[in-house]
mmCIF file of C-alpha atoms in Angstrom:
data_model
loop_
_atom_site.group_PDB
_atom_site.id
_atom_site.type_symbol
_atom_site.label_atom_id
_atom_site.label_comp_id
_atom_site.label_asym_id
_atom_site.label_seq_id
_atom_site.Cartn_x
_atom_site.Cartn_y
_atom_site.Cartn_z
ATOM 1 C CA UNK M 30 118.170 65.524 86.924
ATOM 2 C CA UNK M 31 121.498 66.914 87.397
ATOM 3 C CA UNK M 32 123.835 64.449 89.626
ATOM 4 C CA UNK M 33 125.424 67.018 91.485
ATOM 5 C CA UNK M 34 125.064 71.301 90.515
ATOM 6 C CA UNK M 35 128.042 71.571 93.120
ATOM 7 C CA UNK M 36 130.110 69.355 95.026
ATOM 8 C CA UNK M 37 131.933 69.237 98.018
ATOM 9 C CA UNK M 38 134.416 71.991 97.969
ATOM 10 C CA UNK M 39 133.639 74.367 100.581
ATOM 11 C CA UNK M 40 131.133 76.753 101.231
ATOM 12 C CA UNK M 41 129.914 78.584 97.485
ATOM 13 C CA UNK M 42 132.110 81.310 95.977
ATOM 14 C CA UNK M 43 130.040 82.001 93.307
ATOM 15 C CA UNK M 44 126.285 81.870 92.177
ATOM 16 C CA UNK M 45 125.278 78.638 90.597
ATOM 17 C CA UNK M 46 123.989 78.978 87.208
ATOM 18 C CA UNK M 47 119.932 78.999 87.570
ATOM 19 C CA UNK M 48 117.884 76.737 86.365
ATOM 20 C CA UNK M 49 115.391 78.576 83.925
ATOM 21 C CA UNK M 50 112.583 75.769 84.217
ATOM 22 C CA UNK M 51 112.728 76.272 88.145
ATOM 23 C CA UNK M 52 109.331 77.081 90.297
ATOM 24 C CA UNK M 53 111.155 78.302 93.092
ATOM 25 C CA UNK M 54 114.636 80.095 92.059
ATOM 26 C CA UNK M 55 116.600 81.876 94.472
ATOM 27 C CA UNK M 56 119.531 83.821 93.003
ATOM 28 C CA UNK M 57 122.241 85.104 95.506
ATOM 29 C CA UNK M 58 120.058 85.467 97.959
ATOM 30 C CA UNK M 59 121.656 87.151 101.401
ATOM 31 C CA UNK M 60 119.360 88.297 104.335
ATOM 32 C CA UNK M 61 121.728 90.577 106.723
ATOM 33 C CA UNK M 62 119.809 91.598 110.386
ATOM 34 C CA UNK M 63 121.168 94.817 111.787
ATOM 35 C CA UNK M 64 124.039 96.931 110.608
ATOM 36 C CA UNK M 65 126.981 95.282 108.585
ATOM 37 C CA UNK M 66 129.053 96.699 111.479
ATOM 38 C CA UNK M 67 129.665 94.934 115.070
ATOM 39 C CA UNK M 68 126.532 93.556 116.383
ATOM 40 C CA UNK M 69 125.150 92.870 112.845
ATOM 41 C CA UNK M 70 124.023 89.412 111.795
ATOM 42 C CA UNK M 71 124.483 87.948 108.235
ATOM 43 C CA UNK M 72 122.166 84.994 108.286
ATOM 44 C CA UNK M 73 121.850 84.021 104.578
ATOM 45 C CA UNK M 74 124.718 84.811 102.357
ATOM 46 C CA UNK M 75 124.601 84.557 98.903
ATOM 47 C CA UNK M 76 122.726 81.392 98.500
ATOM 48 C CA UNK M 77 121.414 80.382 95.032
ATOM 49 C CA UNK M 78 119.265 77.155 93.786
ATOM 50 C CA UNK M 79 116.666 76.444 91.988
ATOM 51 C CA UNK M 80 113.394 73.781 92.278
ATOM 52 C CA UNK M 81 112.342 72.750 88.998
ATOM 53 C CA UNK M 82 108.813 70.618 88.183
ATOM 54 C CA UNK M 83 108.978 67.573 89.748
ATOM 55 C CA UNK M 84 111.952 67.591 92.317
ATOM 56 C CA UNK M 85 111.790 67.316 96.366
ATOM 57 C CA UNK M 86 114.711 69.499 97.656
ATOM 58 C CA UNK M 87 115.567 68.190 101.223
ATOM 59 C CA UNK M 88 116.917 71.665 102.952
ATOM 60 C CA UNK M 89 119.526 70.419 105.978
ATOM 61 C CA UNK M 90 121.496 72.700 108.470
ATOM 62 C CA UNK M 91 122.303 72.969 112.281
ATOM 63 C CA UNK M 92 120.184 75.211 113.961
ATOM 64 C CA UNK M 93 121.245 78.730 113.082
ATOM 65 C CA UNK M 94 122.488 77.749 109.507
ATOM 66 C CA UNK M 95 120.004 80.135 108.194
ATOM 67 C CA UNK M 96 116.882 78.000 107.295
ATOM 68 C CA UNK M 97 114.062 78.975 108.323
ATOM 69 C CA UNK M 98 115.296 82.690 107.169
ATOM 70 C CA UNK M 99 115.823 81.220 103.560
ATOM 71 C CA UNK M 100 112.136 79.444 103.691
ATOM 72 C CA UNK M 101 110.573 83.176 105.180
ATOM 73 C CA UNK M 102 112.158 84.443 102.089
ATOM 74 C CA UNK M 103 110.981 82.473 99.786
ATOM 75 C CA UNK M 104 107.532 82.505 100.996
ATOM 76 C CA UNK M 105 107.251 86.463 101.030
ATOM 77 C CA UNK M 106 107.338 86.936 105.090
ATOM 78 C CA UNK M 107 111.244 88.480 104.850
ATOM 79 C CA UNK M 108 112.538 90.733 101.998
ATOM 80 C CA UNK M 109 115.933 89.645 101.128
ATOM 81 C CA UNK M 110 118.578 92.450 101.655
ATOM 82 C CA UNK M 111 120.028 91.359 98.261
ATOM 83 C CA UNK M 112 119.477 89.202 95.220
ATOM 84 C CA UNK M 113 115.917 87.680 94.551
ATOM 85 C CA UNK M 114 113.070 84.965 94.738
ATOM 86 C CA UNK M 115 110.723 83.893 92.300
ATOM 87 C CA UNK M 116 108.223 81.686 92.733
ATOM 88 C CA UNK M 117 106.741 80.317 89.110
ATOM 89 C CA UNK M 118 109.023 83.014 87.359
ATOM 90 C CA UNK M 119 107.500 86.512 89.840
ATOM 91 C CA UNK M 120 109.732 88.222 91.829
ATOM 92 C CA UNK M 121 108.321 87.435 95.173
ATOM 93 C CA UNK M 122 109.687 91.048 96.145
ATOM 94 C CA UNK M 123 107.772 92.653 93.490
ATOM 95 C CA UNK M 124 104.026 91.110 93.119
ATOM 96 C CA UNK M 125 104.140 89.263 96.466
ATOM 97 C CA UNK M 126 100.481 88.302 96.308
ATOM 98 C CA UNK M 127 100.877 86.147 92.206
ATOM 99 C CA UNK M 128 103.695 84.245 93.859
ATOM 100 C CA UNK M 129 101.997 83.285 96.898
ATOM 101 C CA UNK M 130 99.227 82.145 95.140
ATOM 102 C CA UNK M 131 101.195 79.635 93.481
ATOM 103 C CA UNK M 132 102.716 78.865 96.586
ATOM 104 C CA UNK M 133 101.715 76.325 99.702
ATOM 105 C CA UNK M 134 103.620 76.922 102.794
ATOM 106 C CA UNK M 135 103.395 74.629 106.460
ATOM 107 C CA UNK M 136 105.233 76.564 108.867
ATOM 108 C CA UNK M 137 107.242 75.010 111.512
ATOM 109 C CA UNK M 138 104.437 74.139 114.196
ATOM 110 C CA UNK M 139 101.721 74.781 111.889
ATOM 111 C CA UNK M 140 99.613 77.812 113.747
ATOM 112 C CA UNK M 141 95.994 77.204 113.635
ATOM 113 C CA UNK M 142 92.816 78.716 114.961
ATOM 114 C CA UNK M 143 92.296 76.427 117.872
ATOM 115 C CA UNK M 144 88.603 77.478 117.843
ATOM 116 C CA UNK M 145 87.301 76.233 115.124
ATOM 117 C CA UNK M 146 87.449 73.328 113.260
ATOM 118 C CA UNK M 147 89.219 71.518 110.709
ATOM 119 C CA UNK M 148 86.413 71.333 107.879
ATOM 120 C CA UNK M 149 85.504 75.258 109.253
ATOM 121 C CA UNK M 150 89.682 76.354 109.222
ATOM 122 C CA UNK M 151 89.953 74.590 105.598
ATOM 123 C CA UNK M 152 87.093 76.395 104.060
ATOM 124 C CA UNK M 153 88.282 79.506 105.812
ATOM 125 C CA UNK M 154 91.410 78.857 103.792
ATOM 126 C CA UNK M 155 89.552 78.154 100.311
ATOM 127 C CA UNK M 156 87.798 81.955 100.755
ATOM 128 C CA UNK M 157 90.904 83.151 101.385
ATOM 129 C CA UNK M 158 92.704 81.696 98.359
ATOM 130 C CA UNK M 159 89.444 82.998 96.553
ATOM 131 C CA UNK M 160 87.742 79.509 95.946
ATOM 132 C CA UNK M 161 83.905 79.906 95.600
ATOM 133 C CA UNK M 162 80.958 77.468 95.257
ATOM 134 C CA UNK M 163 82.350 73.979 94.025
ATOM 135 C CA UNK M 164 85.363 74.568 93.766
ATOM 136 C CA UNK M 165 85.759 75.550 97.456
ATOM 137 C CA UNK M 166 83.686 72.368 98.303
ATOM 138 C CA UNK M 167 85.735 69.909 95.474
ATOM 139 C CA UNK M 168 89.258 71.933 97.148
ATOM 140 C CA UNK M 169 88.424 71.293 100.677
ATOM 141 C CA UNK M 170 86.873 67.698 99.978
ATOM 142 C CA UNK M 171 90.085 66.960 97.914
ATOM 143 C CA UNK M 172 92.542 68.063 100.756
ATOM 144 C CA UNK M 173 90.971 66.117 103.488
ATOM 145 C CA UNK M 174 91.171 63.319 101.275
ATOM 146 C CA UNK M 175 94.702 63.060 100.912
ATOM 147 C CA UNK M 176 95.604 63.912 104.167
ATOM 148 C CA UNK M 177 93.067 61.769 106.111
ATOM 149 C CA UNK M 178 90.961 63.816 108.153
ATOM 150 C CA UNK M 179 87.882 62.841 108.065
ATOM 151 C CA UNK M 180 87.668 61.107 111.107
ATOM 152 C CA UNK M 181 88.265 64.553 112.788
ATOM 153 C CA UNK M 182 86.811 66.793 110.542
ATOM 154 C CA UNK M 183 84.403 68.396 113.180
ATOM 155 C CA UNK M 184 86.383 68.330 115.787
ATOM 156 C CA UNK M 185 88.149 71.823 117.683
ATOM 157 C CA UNK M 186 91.415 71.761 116.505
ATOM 158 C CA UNK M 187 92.749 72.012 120.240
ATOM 159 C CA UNK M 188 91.273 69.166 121.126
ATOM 160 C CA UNK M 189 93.411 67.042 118.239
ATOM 161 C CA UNK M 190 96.751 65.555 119.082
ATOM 162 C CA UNK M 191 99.643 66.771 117.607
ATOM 163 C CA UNK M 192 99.744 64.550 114.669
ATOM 164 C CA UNK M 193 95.959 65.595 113.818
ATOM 165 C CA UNK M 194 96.674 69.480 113.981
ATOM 166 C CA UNK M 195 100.134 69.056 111.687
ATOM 167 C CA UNK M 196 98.202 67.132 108.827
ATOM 168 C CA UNK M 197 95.598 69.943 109.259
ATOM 169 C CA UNK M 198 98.280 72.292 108.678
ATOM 170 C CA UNK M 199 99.318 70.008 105.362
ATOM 171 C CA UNK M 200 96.076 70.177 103.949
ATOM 172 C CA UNK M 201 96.033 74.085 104.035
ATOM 173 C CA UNK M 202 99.004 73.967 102.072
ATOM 174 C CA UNK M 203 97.565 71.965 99.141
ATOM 175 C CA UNK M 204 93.815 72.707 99.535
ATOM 176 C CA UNK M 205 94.844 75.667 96.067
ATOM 177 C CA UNK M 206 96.893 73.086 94.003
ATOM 178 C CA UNK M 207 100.118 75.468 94.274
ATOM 179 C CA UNK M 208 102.752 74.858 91.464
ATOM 180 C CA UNK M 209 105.074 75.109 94.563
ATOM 181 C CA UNK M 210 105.114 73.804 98.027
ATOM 182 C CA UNK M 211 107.961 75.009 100.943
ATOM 183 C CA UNK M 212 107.060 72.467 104.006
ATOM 184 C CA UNK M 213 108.797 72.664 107.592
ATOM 185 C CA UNK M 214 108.881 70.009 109.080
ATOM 186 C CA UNK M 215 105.672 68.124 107.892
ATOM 187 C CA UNK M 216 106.047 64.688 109.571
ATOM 188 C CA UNK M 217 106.861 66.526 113.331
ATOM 189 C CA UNK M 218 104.680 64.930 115.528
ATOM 190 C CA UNK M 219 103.460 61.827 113.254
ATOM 191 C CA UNK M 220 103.689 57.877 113.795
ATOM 192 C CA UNK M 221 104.992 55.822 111.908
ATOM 193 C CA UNK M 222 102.295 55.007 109.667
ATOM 194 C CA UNK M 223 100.940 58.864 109.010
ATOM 195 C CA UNK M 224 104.661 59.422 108.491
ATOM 196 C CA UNK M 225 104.357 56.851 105.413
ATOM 197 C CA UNK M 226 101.320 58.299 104.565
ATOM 198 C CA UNK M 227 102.798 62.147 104.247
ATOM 199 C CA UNK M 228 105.788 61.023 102.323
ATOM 200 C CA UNK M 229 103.692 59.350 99.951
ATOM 201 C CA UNK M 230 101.618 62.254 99.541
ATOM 202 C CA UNK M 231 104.752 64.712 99.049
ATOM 203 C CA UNK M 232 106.611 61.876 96.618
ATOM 204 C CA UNK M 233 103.391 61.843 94.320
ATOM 205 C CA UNK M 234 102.561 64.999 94.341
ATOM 206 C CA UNK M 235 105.769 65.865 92.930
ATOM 207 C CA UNK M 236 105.981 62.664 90.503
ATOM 208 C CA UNK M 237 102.887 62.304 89.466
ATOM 209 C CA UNK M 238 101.651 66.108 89.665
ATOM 210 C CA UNK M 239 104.936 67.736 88.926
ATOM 211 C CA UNK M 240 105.199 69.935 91.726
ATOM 212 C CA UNK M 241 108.239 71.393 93.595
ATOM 213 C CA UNK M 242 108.407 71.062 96.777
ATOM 214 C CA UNK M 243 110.971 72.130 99.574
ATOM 215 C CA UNK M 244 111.504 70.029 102.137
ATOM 216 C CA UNK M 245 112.996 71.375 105.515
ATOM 217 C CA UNK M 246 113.649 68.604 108.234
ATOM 218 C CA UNK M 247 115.961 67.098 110.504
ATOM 219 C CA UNK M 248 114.952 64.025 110.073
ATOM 220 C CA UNK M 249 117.845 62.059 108.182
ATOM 221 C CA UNK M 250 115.942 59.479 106.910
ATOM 222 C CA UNK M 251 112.999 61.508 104.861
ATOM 223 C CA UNK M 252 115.940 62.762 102.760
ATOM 224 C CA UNK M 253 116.597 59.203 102.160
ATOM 225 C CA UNK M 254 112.676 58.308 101.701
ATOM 226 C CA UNK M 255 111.645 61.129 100.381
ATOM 227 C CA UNK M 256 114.036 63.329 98.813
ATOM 228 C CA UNK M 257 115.465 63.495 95.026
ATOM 229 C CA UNK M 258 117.992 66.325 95.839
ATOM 230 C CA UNK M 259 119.386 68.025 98.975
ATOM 231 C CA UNK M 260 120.872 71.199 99.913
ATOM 232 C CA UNK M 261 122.659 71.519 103.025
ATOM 233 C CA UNK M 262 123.350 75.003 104.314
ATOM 234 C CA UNK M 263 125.984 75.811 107.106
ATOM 235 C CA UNK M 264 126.860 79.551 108.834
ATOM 236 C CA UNK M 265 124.321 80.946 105.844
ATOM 237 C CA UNK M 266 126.078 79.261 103.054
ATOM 238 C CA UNK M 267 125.722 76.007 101.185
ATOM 239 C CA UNK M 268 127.905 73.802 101.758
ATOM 240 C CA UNK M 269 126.431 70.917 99.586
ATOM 241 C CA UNK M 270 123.982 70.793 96.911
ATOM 242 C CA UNK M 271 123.650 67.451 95.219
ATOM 243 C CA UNK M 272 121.569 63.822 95.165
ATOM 244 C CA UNK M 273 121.202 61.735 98.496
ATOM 245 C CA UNK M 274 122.972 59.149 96.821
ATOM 246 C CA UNK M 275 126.019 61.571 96.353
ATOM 247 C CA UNK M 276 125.526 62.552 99.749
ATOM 248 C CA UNK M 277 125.501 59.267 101.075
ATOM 249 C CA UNK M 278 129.097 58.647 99.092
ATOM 250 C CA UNK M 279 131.055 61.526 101.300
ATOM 251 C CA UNK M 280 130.572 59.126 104.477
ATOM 252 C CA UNK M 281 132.631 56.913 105.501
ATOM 253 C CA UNK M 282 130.720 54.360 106.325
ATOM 254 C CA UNK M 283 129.783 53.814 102.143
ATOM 255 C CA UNK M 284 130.655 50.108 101.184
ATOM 256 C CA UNK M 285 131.384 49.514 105.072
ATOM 257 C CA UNK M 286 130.435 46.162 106.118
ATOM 258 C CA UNK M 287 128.958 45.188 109.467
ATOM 259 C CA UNK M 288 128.940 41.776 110.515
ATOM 260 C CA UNK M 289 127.492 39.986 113.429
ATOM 261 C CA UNK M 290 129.064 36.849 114.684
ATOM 262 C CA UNK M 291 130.396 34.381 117.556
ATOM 263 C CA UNK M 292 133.912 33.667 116.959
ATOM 264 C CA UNK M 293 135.484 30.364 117.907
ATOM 265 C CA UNK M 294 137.805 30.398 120.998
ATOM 266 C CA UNK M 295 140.956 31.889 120.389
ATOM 267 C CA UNK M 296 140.089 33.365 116.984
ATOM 268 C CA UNK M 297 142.045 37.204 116.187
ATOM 269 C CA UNK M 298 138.528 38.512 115.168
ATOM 270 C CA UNK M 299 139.467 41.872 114.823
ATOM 271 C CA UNK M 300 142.927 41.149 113.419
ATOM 272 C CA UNK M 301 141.649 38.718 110.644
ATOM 273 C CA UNK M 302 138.985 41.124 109.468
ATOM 274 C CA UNK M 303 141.522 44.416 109.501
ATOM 275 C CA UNK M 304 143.716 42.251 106.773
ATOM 276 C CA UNK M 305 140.650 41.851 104.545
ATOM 277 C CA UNK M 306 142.343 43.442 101.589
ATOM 278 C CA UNK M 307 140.829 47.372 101.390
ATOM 279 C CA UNK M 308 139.776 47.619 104.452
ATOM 280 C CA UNK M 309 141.328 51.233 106.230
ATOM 281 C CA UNK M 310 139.801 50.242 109.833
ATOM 282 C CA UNK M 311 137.913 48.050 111.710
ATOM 283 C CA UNK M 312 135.161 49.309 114.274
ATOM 284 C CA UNK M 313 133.548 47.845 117.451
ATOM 285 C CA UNK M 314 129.651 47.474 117.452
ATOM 286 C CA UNK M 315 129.616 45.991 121.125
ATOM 287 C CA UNK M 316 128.974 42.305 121.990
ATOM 288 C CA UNK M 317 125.864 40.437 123.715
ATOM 289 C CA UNK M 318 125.517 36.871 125.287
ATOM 290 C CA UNK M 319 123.729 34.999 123.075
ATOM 291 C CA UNK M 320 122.544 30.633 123.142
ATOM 292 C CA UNK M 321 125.624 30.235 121.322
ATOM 293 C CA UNK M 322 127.991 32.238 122.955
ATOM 294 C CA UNK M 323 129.469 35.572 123.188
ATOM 295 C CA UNK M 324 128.408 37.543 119.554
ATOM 296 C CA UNK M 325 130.469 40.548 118.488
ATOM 297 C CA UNK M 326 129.576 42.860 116.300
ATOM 298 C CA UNK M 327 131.677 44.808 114.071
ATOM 299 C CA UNK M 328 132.399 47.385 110.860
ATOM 300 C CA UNK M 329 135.045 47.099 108.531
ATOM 301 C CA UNK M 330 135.123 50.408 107.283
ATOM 302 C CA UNK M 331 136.491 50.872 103.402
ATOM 303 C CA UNK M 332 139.693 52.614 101.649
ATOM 304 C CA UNK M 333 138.336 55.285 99.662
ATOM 305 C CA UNK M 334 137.054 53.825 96.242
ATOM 306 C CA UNK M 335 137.149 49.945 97.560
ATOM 307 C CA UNK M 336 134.677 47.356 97.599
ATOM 308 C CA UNK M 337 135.497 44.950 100.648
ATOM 309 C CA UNK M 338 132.222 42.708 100.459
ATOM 310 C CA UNK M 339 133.386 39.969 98.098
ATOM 311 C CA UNK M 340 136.393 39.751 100.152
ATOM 312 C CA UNK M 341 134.666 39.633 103.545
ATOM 313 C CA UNK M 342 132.125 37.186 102.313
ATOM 314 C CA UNK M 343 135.250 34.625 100.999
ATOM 315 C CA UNK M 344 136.735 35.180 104.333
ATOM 316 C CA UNK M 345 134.210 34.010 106.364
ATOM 317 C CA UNK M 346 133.547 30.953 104.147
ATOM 318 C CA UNK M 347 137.188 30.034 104.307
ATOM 319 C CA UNK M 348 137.089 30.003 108.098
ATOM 320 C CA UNK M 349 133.637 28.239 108.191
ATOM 321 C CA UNK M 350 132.462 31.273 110.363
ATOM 322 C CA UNK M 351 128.506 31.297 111.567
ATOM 323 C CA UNK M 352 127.782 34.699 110.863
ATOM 324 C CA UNK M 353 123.953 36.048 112.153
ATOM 325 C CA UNK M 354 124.039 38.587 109.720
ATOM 326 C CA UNK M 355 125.779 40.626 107.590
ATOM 327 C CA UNK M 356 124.982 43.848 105.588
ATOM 328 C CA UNK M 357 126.382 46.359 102.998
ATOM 329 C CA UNK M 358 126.401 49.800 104.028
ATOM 330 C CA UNK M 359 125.300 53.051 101.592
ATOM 331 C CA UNK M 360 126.447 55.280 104.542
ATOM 332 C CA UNK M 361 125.214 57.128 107.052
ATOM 333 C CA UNK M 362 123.826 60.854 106.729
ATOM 334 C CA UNK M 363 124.609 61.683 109.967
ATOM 335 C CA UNK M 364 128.308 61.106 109.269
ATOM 336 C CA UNK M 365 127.860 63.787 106.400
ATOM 337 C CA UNK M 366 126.009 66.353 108.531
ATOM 338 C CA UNK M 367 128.262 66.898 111.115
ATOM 339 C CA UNK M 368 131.609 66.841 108.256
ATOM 340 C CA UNK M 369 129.908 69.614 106.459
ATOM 341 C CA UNK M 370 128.343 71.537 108.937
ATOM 342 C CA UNK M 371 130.552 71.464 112.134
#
């Protein structure tokens, strides 16, 4: 996998070179509402990327970055106003019905017939996607399977909670076995341990069943769990297209330190940390009364390029500090997101 296709110098002046292995390939794609005079909107403006085999793509932006435009265009429901989709190498402009058929799509909110039920609304689906006989029966079975709905498999669909209805809306998406998967969303609305269960489902069935998926979400921490790759897209352009781990790197909170501890009277806490050689700053975390005493919490936030740790870790042995804990920070997406995007 390719470490970084772009990196972080502004929004793209030119198209990135495209993949030719990629399942979903978007090539300077721009989506323009109204005129291109006043009171015309250019949503999506010349964004290009590709999805090969095997890759989760975590797609970030502010509301109004262009998103959900991008995903509509990839999935057939908008027609770009220039430059193209394919989906498994068809023009999704062209033969709209072979690329959706290698395509799974969960829409944002995941609209289902409230009516009827989940086993009725997935074989629904299977007729639709033109699965017959036992294959219908082995798609639908399969589906329910890995999305665990079995306990509610005969039940309306209004009646489920919103958790139940979104992994009904999951296993529509892979009931056909698409090459290619574009998912909005997918955890909204699920606990903590159907969250677990989703991302495992969308990690192996890109590992192990070499799938591309899409991954839209503002949830910060999928792209950590989840994702091998992210693309971040502000005012309709990227702005970032590499590996969480590279994304991670732009904060400034990577190789930060925080450290919990109470001080002994009269110590210069925040002095004696800030001459920790490398260190550019020192931040607050807050204090609370503890058995012990007052403990304060605080980051010591790296010069570009340094490693403070080993030096923070000597420090505190040399005073004979008791430190309640102390961690290593890879940084903090949030940082990132509002850098890029604001």
């Amino acid at each position: 996998m390719r470490e970084s296709v772009r990196g972080f110098d502004g929004p793209q002046q030119e198209a990135l070179a495209i993949m030719s292995d990629g399942l979903i390939v978007l090539d300077r794609v721009t989506k323009r509402f109204g005129s291109a005079g006043a009171g015309g909107i250019l949503a999506v403006d010349g964004v290009s990327f590709a999805v090969p085999p095997g890759e989760v793509l975590g797609f970030l932006g502010p509301n109004g970055a262009g998103k959900s435009t991008t995903m509509k265009m990839v999935t057939g429901y908008l027609a770009p106003t220039s430059g193209r989709v394919r989906v498994d190498g068809v023009d999704v402009s062209e033969q709209p019905l072979a690329a959706k058929t290698a395509l799974g799509y969960l829409p944002e909110g995941a609209p289902l017939y409230g009516d009827m039920t989940p086993e009725g609304f997935l074989r629904f689906v299977a007729r639709a996607r033109g699965l017959r006989g036992e294959a219908a029966r082995r798609a639908v079975a399969d589906a329910v399977e890995a999305t665990n709905l079995s306990a509610v498999l005969r039940q309306n669909i209004d009646t489920l909670s919103k958790g139940f209805k979104r992994r009904v809306g999951l296993a529509q998406a892979i009931l056909h076995q698409p090459k290619a998967l574009v998912l909005d969303e997918p955890t909204d609305g699920l606990d903590p341990n159907q969250k677990r269960e989703v991302r495992g489902l969308i990690t192996s069935m890109a590992r192990d069943l070499g799938r591309a998926v899409v991954l839209s979400t503002h949830i910060l921490e999928e792209v950590s769990a989840v994702c091998t790759r992210v693309v971040m897209i502000a005012r309709g352009r990227i702005v970032a297209d590499c590996t969480p781990e590279a994304l991670l790197a732009r904060s400034k909170h990577h190789n930060a330190v925080t450290i919990s501890l109470v001080p002994p009277p009269g110590t210069m806490l925040f002095d004696e940390l800030a001459r920790v050689p490398g260190v550019r700053t020192v931040e607050d975390g807050g204090r609370r009364t503890t058995a012990d005493g007052v403990e304060v919490t605080c980051t010591l936030i790296a010069q570009p390029g340094a490693v403070v740790a080993p030096a923070v870790s000597h420090l505190v042995r040399e005073r004979g500090w008791q430190v309640s804990s102390m961690r290593l920070e890879s940084g903090r997406l949030d940082d990132v997101f509002r850098e890029l995007t604001t």
